[in-house]
Each structure stands twice: as C-alpha cells, then as structure tokens.
Amino acid sequence: MKASILKALGTSVVLSLGATSAAWSTECIAPANPGGGWDFTCRQIGKILYDLKLVEEPVQVTNMAGAGGGVAFAHVVNERNTDNDLIVAASSATTTRLAQNAFGGATADQVRFVGAIGADPGVIVVAADSPFQSLNDMVEAIKADPGSVAFAGGSAAGGFDHMKPLQILKAAGFDDIKAIKYIGVDGGADAITQTVGGFTQAMTGDMSEIVGFIQSGEVRALAVLTEERVPGFEDIPTAREQGYDVVAVNWRGLYVPKGISDDDFNMWAERLQAVADSDEWKEAMVANGLAPFTKVGGDFQSWIDQVVADTVTLSKEIGVIQ
C-alpha cells in the first residue's frame, strides 16, 4: 500500500473520530481495532497518565487500524511530525514490521521510541473444545498435515504473531514453514474471535489479549513463550518445558513524532517512567499477564535499532524476507 494511500486512510480515520470528540490535550493512537494489545497499551497508559495528573485532560484514544500498524505510522510521519501531544502505542510487532520493510520504505528512525514498560508474553491458544491438549499435539498434527491447522494473529503476514508458530515449528525440526497457514487480522480480539468461532484452529498472540477469554473458559493456552511460567498464570506451561526452545515476548511502549523537541521527548520519557513506577501500572501488569520490562529514554532508540537488525536476520532465516 502506497504511503499516499496510507496517509489518506489515516487522515480520514482521525477526522471521523475527531469530529465527534471533545477537546483534549493528549491523543494516543492505537494502530489496531479496540480490544487488542495496542488498544490496551493506549487505554491503560492514558488512564494512568491522567490519574497521576501527568496530563491535564483525559487522554483521547484513537483506534487507527490498517496495514499492521502502517496506516498509523504513515499518519504520524506525514501529518503529525511535530505534534508534541501525540503518543502512539508500539510493540515488538512495530519493530518487526519495520525490519521487514512492511511499511512501504518507512524506517524506525522516522519516529522516536520513548520506551517500553512491560513485556507481553507470547501465547499459542486454542478454543476450549479443541482436540489439542498440548503444544506437542498441535506440532505433530502440523507435521502430519501442514494444512490442517490455521493460525489467526493480530499482525499482518510475516509479522511478530506470525513468527511465533514458525519459530516453534522450526524448533521442532519442521522446515517447510511456507506450508503453515496464517491469517492476519486487525488485533488480537479479532484473532480470538476467528479461533473461538472455529474459522481457525489456533490463535497466536499475547497474554494481555487472551486474559478475559481464558478466565471465561472460551479458550485454552497450550503454551506461553517465556523463559519461566508467568505469575498469576502458573498453570500455562512454557514452550521450553514442552521441548521447544522458543522465547517471544512483546514489549509494550510508545513512540512519538520525530520532529518534537528533545525537551518534549524527555518530558514523555519522564511521564512514561512515572507510569512504570506507579502501583496502578504494577496492578495492571499483574491483571493482564505482563512481565516487568522497563527501558525508557534516550538509550531506547539504540536498543530498538539493534532489535530491528536482529529481526532482519531472523526474518531471513525463516524465509519471511530475502
């Protein structure tokens, strides 16, 4: 999708929302539909920013789905480059897409990454009535008939959610990764709906996206992709303990327009650090299965640059890019 089209789409979304919204001082763009991880990031951080009186007015959340985050990225770069009251939810999915040149030539240095204040553990989930009782059950089924299992995820094809099952199958010695079926939708909530509805056999996503569905009994998690089991969800085994050496966590954080001043950037870093340090955020992390992961401020961009470089290497290894 061309940048000009992305720009037009992004502008139309904002206008349609802004026309009916009250005035606000800070806007947080969630680059997906309501209910997913980016939406969670904006709403939780936005609420705490206001509760802590770090912003004067409630933070307006704008959902701007499309192109796996590309619509929002292009909108920020092309339309809002100097807007110091704009923050945007970001995650490992953002850097994955940038690494794979999925945003039409856009690069990570076209915005400024403020920081990450939590890591969302990757998960592989099935509907409650799925015949798969373990990750091994699913892997063996795919080995026997690669087309028999389709995954739904909240990132576009080749994105971070897509990579999770590919890494697991690769760890299992299965190399025909192009045979793995993956359906990319706009956000984790849509991916869960696909799986609960029986349109796909599994969902690949993040812990925060499935907590409510786990608690309601609609889905079961076959594996969490962390080094150790997640506090509060100790009944979900890791992929590692099931024999698959895969760790994939999705950091949760923010980026801001590149054209804002260093003072404004540092202000947002201080605000984000204050959110990270708050009891309210610690409670939100526990309630949503987030693990502690705080990198805030000027060194975060250099960390992002390394992550992008590592992702390029991994993407080439699994055949997502040449």
CSV table of C-alpha atoms in Angstrom, one decimal:
chain,number,residue,atom,x,y,z
A,1,MET,CA,0.0,0.0,0.0
A,2,LYS,CA,1.5,3.3,-1.0
A,3,ALA,CA,2.3,6.0,1.6
A,4,SER,CA,-0.2,8.4,-0.1
A,5,ILE,CA,-3.0,5.9,0.4
A,6,LEU,CA,-1.9,5.2,3.9
A,7,LYS,CA,-1.9,9.0,4.6
A,8,ALA,CA,-5.4,9.4,3.2
A,9,LEU,CA,-6.7,6.5,5.2
A,10,GLY,CA,-5.1,7.7,8.4
A,11,THR,CA,-6.4,11.2,7.9
A,12,SER,CA,-10.0,10.0,7.3
A,13,VAL,CA,-10.0,7.9,10.4
A,14,VAL,CA,-8.8,10.7,12.6
A,15,LEU,CA,-11.3,13.2,11.1
A,16,SER,CA,-14.2,10.8,11.6
A,17,LEU,CA,-13.3,10.3,15.2
A,18,GLY,CA,-12.2,13.8,15.9
A,19,ALA,CA,-15.4,15.3,14.6
A,20,THR,CA,-17.5,13.9,17.4
A,21,SER,CA,-14.9,14.1,20.2
A,22,ALA,CA,-14.5,16.7,22.9
A,23,ALA,CA,-11.3,18.8,23.0
A,24,TRP,CA,-8.3,17.0,24.5
A,25,SER,CA,-4.7,17.8,25.2
A,26,THR,CA,-3.1,14.4,24.5
A,27,GLU,CA,-4.0,11.8,22.0
A,28,CYS,CA,-2.9,8.2,22.0
A,29,ILE,CA,-3.2,6.3,18.7
A,30,ALA,CA,-3.7,2.6,18.9
A,31,PRO,CA,-2.8,1.2,15.5
A,32,ALA,CA,-5.5,-1.6,15.6
A,33,ASN,CA,-9.1,-2.1,16.4
A,34,PRO,CA,-10.4,-2.0,20.0
A,35,GLY,CA,-9.6,-5.0,22.2
A,36,GLY,CA,-6.1,-5.8,21.2
A,37,GLY,CA,-2.7,-5.2,22.7
A,38,TRP,CA,-2.1,-1.7,21.2
A,39,ASP,CA,-5.5,-0.6,22.4
A,40,PHE,CA,-4.7,-2.0,25.9
A,41,THR,CA,-1.5,0.0,25.9
A,42,CYS,CA,-3.1,3.3,25.0
A,43,ARG,CA,-6.0,2.9,27.4
A,44,GLN,CA,-4.0,1.8,30.4
A,45,ILE,CA,-1.1,4.2,30.0
A,46,GLY,CA,-3.6,7.0,29.1
A,47,LYS,CA,-5.7,6.4,32.2
A,48,ILE,CA,-2.7,6.3,34.5
A,49,LEU,CA,-1.2,9.5,32.9
A,50,TYR,CA,-4.4,11.3,33.8
A,51,ASP,CA,-4.9,9.6,37.2
A,52,LEU,CA,-1.3,10.7,38.2
A,53,LYS,CA,-2.1,14.2,36.9
A,54,LEU,CA,0.8,14.0,34.4
A,55,VAL,CA,-1.6,15.4,31.8
A,56,GLU,CA,-4.3,18.0,32.4
A,57,GLU,CA,-7.1,16.3,30.4
A,58,PRO,CA,-8.2,12.7,29.9
A,59,VAL,CA,-6.1,11.1,27.1
A,60,GLN,CA,-8.1,10.6,23.9
A,61,VAL,CA,-7.6,7.1,22.4
A,62,THR,CA,-7.9,6.9,18.6
A,63,ASN,CA,-8.1,3.4,17.0
A,64,MET,CA,-6.4,3.6,13.6
A,65,ALA,CA,-6.3,0.0,12.2
A,66,GLY,CA,-4.7,-1.0,8.9
A,67,ALA,CA,-1.6,-2.4,7.3
A,68,GLY,CA,-0.4,-4.0,10.6
A,69,GLY,CA,0.2,-0.5,12.1
A,70,GLY,CA,1.3,1.0,8.8
A,71,VAL,CA,-1.6,3.4,8.5
A,72,ALA,CA,-0.9,4.9,11.9
A,73,PHE,CA,2.9,5.1,11.3
A,74,ALA,CA,2.4,6.9,7.9
A,75,HIS,CA,-0.2,9.3,9.5
A,76,VAL,CA,2.3,10.2,12.3
A,77,VAL,CA,5.3,10.7,9.9
A,78,ASN,CA,3.3,12.5,7.2
A,79,GLU,CA,0.7,14.5,9.1
A,80,ARG,CA,1.8,14.8,12.7
A,81,ASN,CA,5.6,15.0,12.7
A,82,THR,CA,5.8,17.9,15.2
A,83,ASP,CA,2.8,17.1,17.4
A,84,ASN,CA,4.1,17.1,20.9
A,85,ASP,CA,0.8,16.0,22.3
A,86,LEU,CA,0.7,12.8,20.4
A,87,ILE,CA,1.8,9.4,21.6
A,88,VAL,CA,1.4,6.1,19.8
A,89,ALA,CA,1.2,2.5,21.1
A,90,ALA,CA,4.2,0.4,19.9
A,91,SER,CA,5.4,-3.1,20.5
A,92,SER,CA,7.6,-5.8,19.1
A,93,ALA,CA,5.1,-6.1,16.2
A,94,THR,CA,6.0,-2.5,15.3
A,95,THR,CA,9.8,-3.2,15.0
A,96,THR,CA,9.1,-6.5,13.2
A,97,ARG,CA,7.1,-4.8,10.5
A,98,LEU,CA,9.7,-2.0,10.2
A,99,ALA,CA,12.5,-4.6,9.9
A,100,GLN,CA,10.7,-6.3,7.1
A,101,ASN,CA,10.1,-3.1,5.2
A,102,ALA,CA,6.3,-3.7,5.5
A,103,PHE,CA,5.5,0.0,5.9
A,104,GLY,CA,6.4,0.9,2.3
A,105,GLY,CA,10.0,2.0,2.9
A,106,ALA,CA,9.4,3.5,6.3
A,107,THR,CA,12.2,3.1,8.8
A,108,ALA,CA,12.4,3.0,12.6
A,109,ASP,CA,14.3,6.3,12.7
A,110,GLN,CA,11.4,8.3,11.3
A,111,VAL,CA,9.8,8.4,14.8
A,112,ARG,CA,11.3,8.5,18.3
A,113,PHE,CA,10.8,5.5,20.5
A,114,VAL,CA,10.1,6.7,24.1
A,115,GLY,CA,10.3,3.5,25.9
A,116,ALA,CA,8.8,0.1,26.9
A,117,ILE,CA,7.3,-0.5,30.3
A,118,GLY,CA,6.2,-4.1,30.2
A,119,ALA,CA,6.5,-7.3,28.2
A,120,ASP,CA,3.5,-9.2,27.0
A,121,PRO,CA,4.4,-12.9,26.9
A,122,GLY,CA,3.6,-14.6,23.6
A,123,VAL,CA,1.0,-17.4,23.7
A,124,ILE,CA,-0.4,-20.1,21.5
A,125,VAL,CA,-4.1,-20.6,22.2
A,126,VAL,CA,-6.9,-22.9,21.0
A,127,ALA,CA,-10.7,-22.9,21.5
A,128,ALA,CA,-11.9,-24.7,24.7
A,129,ASP,CA,-13.2,-27.6,22.6
A,130,SER,CA,-10.0,-28.1,20.6
A,131,PRO,CA,-8.7,-31.7,20.3
A,132,PHE,CA,-5.2,-30.3,21.0
A,133,GLN,CA,-4.3,-30.8,24.7
A,134,SER,CA,-0.6,-29.8,24.4
A,135,LEU,CA,1.7,-27.9,22.1
A,136,ASN,CA,3.1,-31.3,21.1
A,137,ASP,CA,-0.3,-32.4,19.9
A,138,MET,CA,-0.5,-29.4,17.6
A,139,VAL,CA,3.0,-29.8,16.3
A,140,GLU,CA,2.5,-33.4,15.5
A,141,ALA,CA,-0.7,-32.6,13.6
A,142,ILE,CA,1.0,-30.0,11.6
A,143,LYS,CA,3.9,-32.3,10.8
A,144,ALA,CA,1.4,-34.9,9.6
A,145,ASP,CA,-0.7,-32.5,7.6
A,146,PRO,CA,0.6,-28.9,7.4
A,147,GLY,CA,-2.7,-27.6,6.0
A,148,SER,CA,-4.8,-28.9,8.8
A,149,VAL,CA,-4.0,-26.1,11.3
A,150,ALA,CA,-4.5,-22.5,10.5
A,151,PHE,CA,-3.4,-19.8,12.9
A,152,ALA,CA,-5.0,-16.4,13.4
A,153,GLY,CA,-3.0,-13.5,14.7
A,154,GLY,CA,-3.2,-9.7,15.2
A,155,SER,CA,-0.3,-8.8,13.0
A,156,ALA,CA,-0.1,-9.0,9.2
A,157,ALA,CA,1.5,-12.0,7.4
A,158,GLY,CA,5.2,-12.1,8.3
A,159,GLY,CA,4.6,-10.0,11.5
A,160,PHE,CA,5.5,-10.8,15.1
A,161,ASP,CA,2.4,-13.0,15.7
A,162,HIS,CA,3.1,-14.9,12.5
A,163,MET,CA,6.7,-15.6,13.6
A,164,LYS,CA,5.8,-17.3,16.9
A,165,PRO,CA,4.3,-20.5,15.4
A,166,LEU,CA,7.0,-20.5,12.7
A,167,GLN,CA,9.7,-20.4,15.4
A,168,ILE,CA,8.0,-23.3,17.3
A,169,LEU,CA,7.8,-25.4,14.1
A,170,LYS,CA,11.4,-24.6,13.3
A,171,ALA,CA,12.5,-25.6,16.8
A,172,ALA,CA,10.5,-28.9,16.2
A,173,GLY,CA,12.6,-29.6,13.1
A,174,PHE,CA,9.9,-28.7,10.6
A,175,ASP,CA,11.4,-26.6,7.8
A,176,ASP,CA,8.5,-26.3,5.3
A,177,ILE,CA,7.3,-23.1,7.0
A,178,LYS,CA,5.6,-21.7,3.9
A,179,ALA,CA,3.1,-24.6,4.3
A,180,ILE,CA,1.9,-23.2,7.7
A,181,LYS,CA,-1.4,-21.4,7.3
A,182,TYR,CA,-1.7,-17.9,8.9
A,183,ILE,CA,-4.5,-15.4,8.8
A,184,GLY,CA,-3.6,-11.9,9.8
A,185,VAL,CA,-6.4,-9.7,11.2
A,186,ASP,CA,-6.5,-6.3,12.8
A,187,GLY,CA,-5.8,-7.0,16.5
A,188,GLY,CA,-5.8,-9.8,19.0
A,189,ALA,CA,-9.6,-9.6,19.7
A,190,ASP,CA,-10.4,-10.4,16.1
A,191,ALA,CA,-7.9,-13.3,16.1
A,192,ILE,CA,-9.5,-14.8,19.2
A,193,THR,CA,-13.0,-14.4,17.5
A,194,GLN,CA,-11.7,-16.4,14.5
A,195,THR,CA,-10.5,-19.2,16.7
A,196,VAL,CA,-13.4,-19.4,19.1
A,197,GLY,CA,-15.7,-19.3,16.1
A,198,GLY,CA,-13.9,-22.3,14.5
A,199,PHE,CA,-12.6,-20.4,11.5
A,200,THR,CA,-9.0,-21.2,12.6
A,201,GLN,CA,-7.6,-23.9,14.7
A,202,ALA,CA,-5.4,-21.7,16.8
A,203,MET,CA,-4.5,-18.2,17.8
A,204,THR,CA,-1.0,-16.7,18.1
A,205,GLY,CA,-0.8,-13.6,20.1
A,206,ASP,CA,0.0,-12.1,23.5
A,207,MET,CA,-1.1,-12.8,27.1
A,208,SER,CA,-2.9,-9.4,27.5
A,209,GLU,CA,-5.2,-10.2,24.5
A,210,ILE,CA,-6.4,-13.5,26.0
A,211,VAL,CA,-6.8,-13.0,29.7
A,212,GLY,CA,-10.6,-12.4,29.6
A,213,PHE,CA,-11.1,-15.3,27.3
A,214,ILE,CA,-9.0,-17.6,29.5
A,215,GLN,CA,-11.0,-16.5,32.5
A,216,SER,CA,-14.3,-17.1,30.8
A,217,GLY,CA,-13.3,-20.6,29.7
A,218,GLU,CA,-13.6,-19.8,25.9
A,219,VAL,CA,-10.0,-20.7,25.1
A,220,ARG,CA,-7.1,-22.7,26.4
A,221,ALA,CA,-3.5,-21.7,26.2
A,222,LEU,CA,-1.2,-24.5,25.0
A,223,ALA,CA,2.0,-22.6,25.7
A,224,VAL,CA,3.4,-19.3,26.9
A,225,LEU,CA,6.6,-18.2,25.2
A,226,THR,CA,8.6,-17.0,28.2
A,227,GLU,CA,11.7,-18.4,30.0
A,228,GLU,CA,9.6,-19.2,33.0
A,229,ARG,CA,5.8,-19.5,33.8
A,230,VAL,CA,4.0,-16.2,34.1
A,231,PRO,CA,3.0,-15.1,37.7
A,232,GLY,CA,-0.7,-15.4,38.0
A,233,PHE,CA,-0.9,-17.9,35.1
A,234,GLU,CA,1.2,-20.7,36.5
A,235,ASP,CA,-1.0,-23.4,35.0
A,236,ILE,CA,0.1,-22.5,31.5
A,237,PRO,CA,3.3,-24.3,30.6
A,238,THR,CA,6.1,-22.7,28.6
A,239,ALA,CA,7.1,-23.9,25.2
A,240,ARG,CA,10.6,-24.6,26.5
A,241,GLU,CA,9.4,-27.1,29.1
A,242,GLN,CA,7.5,-28.9,26.4
A,243,GLY,CA,10.7,-29.3,24.4
A,244,TYR,CA,10.6,-26.2,22.1
A,245,ASP,CA,13.3,-23.6,22.8
A,246,VAL,CA,11.3,-20.5,21.8
A,247,VAL,CA,11.0,-17.3,23.8
A,248,ALA,CA,9.0,-14.5,22.3
A,249,VAL,CA,7.8,-11.6,24.4
A,250,ASN,CA,6.1,-8.5,23.0
A,251,TRP,CA,7.3,-5.3,24.7
A,252,ARG,CA,4.7,-2.7,25.3
A,253,GLY,CA,5.5,1.0,24.9
A,254,LEU,CA,5.2,4.2,23.0
A,255,TYR,CA,6.7,6.2,20.1
A,256,VAL,CA,6.3,9.9,19.4
A,257,PRO,CA,6.8,12.0,16.3
A,258,LYS,CA,10.4,12.6,15.3
A,259,GLY,CA,10.0,16.3,14.9
A,260,ILE,CA,9.3,17.2,18.5
A,261,SER,CA,12.0,18.8,20.6
A,262,ASP,CA,14.4,17.0,22.9
A,263,ASP,CA,12.7,18.6,25.8
A,264,ASP,CA,9.4,17.3,24.8
A,265,PHE,CA,10.8,13.8,24.2
A,266,ASN,CA,12.4,13.9,27.6
A,267,MET,CA,9.1,15.0,29.1
A,268,TRP,CA,7.4,12.0,27.7
A,269,ALA,CA,10.2,9.7,28.9
A,270,GLU,CA,9.7,11.1,32.4
A,271,ARG,CA,6.0,10.7,32.2
A,272,LEU,CA,6.3,7.1,31.0
A,273,GLN,CA,8.8,6.3,33.7
A,274,ALA,CA,6.3,7.7,36.3
A,275,VAL,CA,3.6,5.4,34.9
A,276,ALA,CA,6.0,2.4,35.0
A,277,ASP,CA,6.8,3.2,38.7
A,278,SER,CA,3.1,3.6,39.7
A,279,ASP,CA,1.2,1.0,41.8
A,280,GLU,CA,-1.6,1.3,39.2
A,281,TRP,CA,0.6,0.1,36.4
A,282,LYS,CA,2.0,-2.7,38.5
A,283,GLU,CA,-1.5,-3.9,39.2
A,284,ALA,CA,-2.4,-3.6,35.5
A,285,MET,CA,0.6,-5.8,34.6
A,286,VAL,CA,-0.4,-8.5,37.1
A,287,ALA,CA,-4.1,-8.4,35.9
A,288,ASN,CA,-3.1,-8.7,32.3
A,289,GLY,CA,-0.2,-11.1,32.5
A,290,LEU,CA,2.5,-8.6,31.7
A,291,ALA,CA,6.1,-9.3,32.8
A,292,PRO,CA,8.3,-6.4,34.1
A,293,PHE,CA,10.3,-4.9,31.3
A,294,THR,CA,11.3,-1.2,31.6
A,295,LYS,CA,13.6,0.6,29.1
A,296,VAL,CA,12.8,4.3,28.9
A,297,GLY,CA,14.5,7.4,27.5
A,298,GLY,CA,17.4,8.2,25.1
A,299,ASP,CA,19.0,4.8,25.0
A,300,PHE,CA,15.8,3.1,24.0
A,301,GLN,CA,16.2,4.1,20.3
A,302,SER,CA,19.7,2.4,20.1
A,303,TRP,CA,18.1,-0.7,21.6
A,304,ILE,CA,15.4,-0.5,19.0
A,305,ASP,CA,18.0,-0.3,16.3
A,306,GLN,CA,19.6,-3.5,17.5
A,307,VAL,CA,16.2,-5.3,17.7
A,308,VAL,CA,15.4,-4.3,14.1
A,309,ALA,CA,18.8,-5.6,13.0
A,310,ASP,CA,18.3,-8.9,14.8
A,311,THR,CA,14.8,-9.2,13.4
A,312,VAL,CA,16.1,-8.8,9.8
A,313,THR,CA,18.5,-11.7,10.4
A,314,LEU,CA,15.7,-13.9,11.9
A,315,SER,CA,13.3,-13.0,9.2
A,316,LYS,CA,15.8,-14.1,6.5
A,317,GLU,CA,16.5,-17.3,8.4
A,318,ILE,CA,12.8,-18.3,8.4
A,319,GLY,CA,12.3,-17.1,4.9
A,320,VAL,CA,9.9,-14.2,5.5
A,321,ILE,CA,12.2,-11.8,3.7
A,322,GLN,CA,15.1,-12.4,1.2
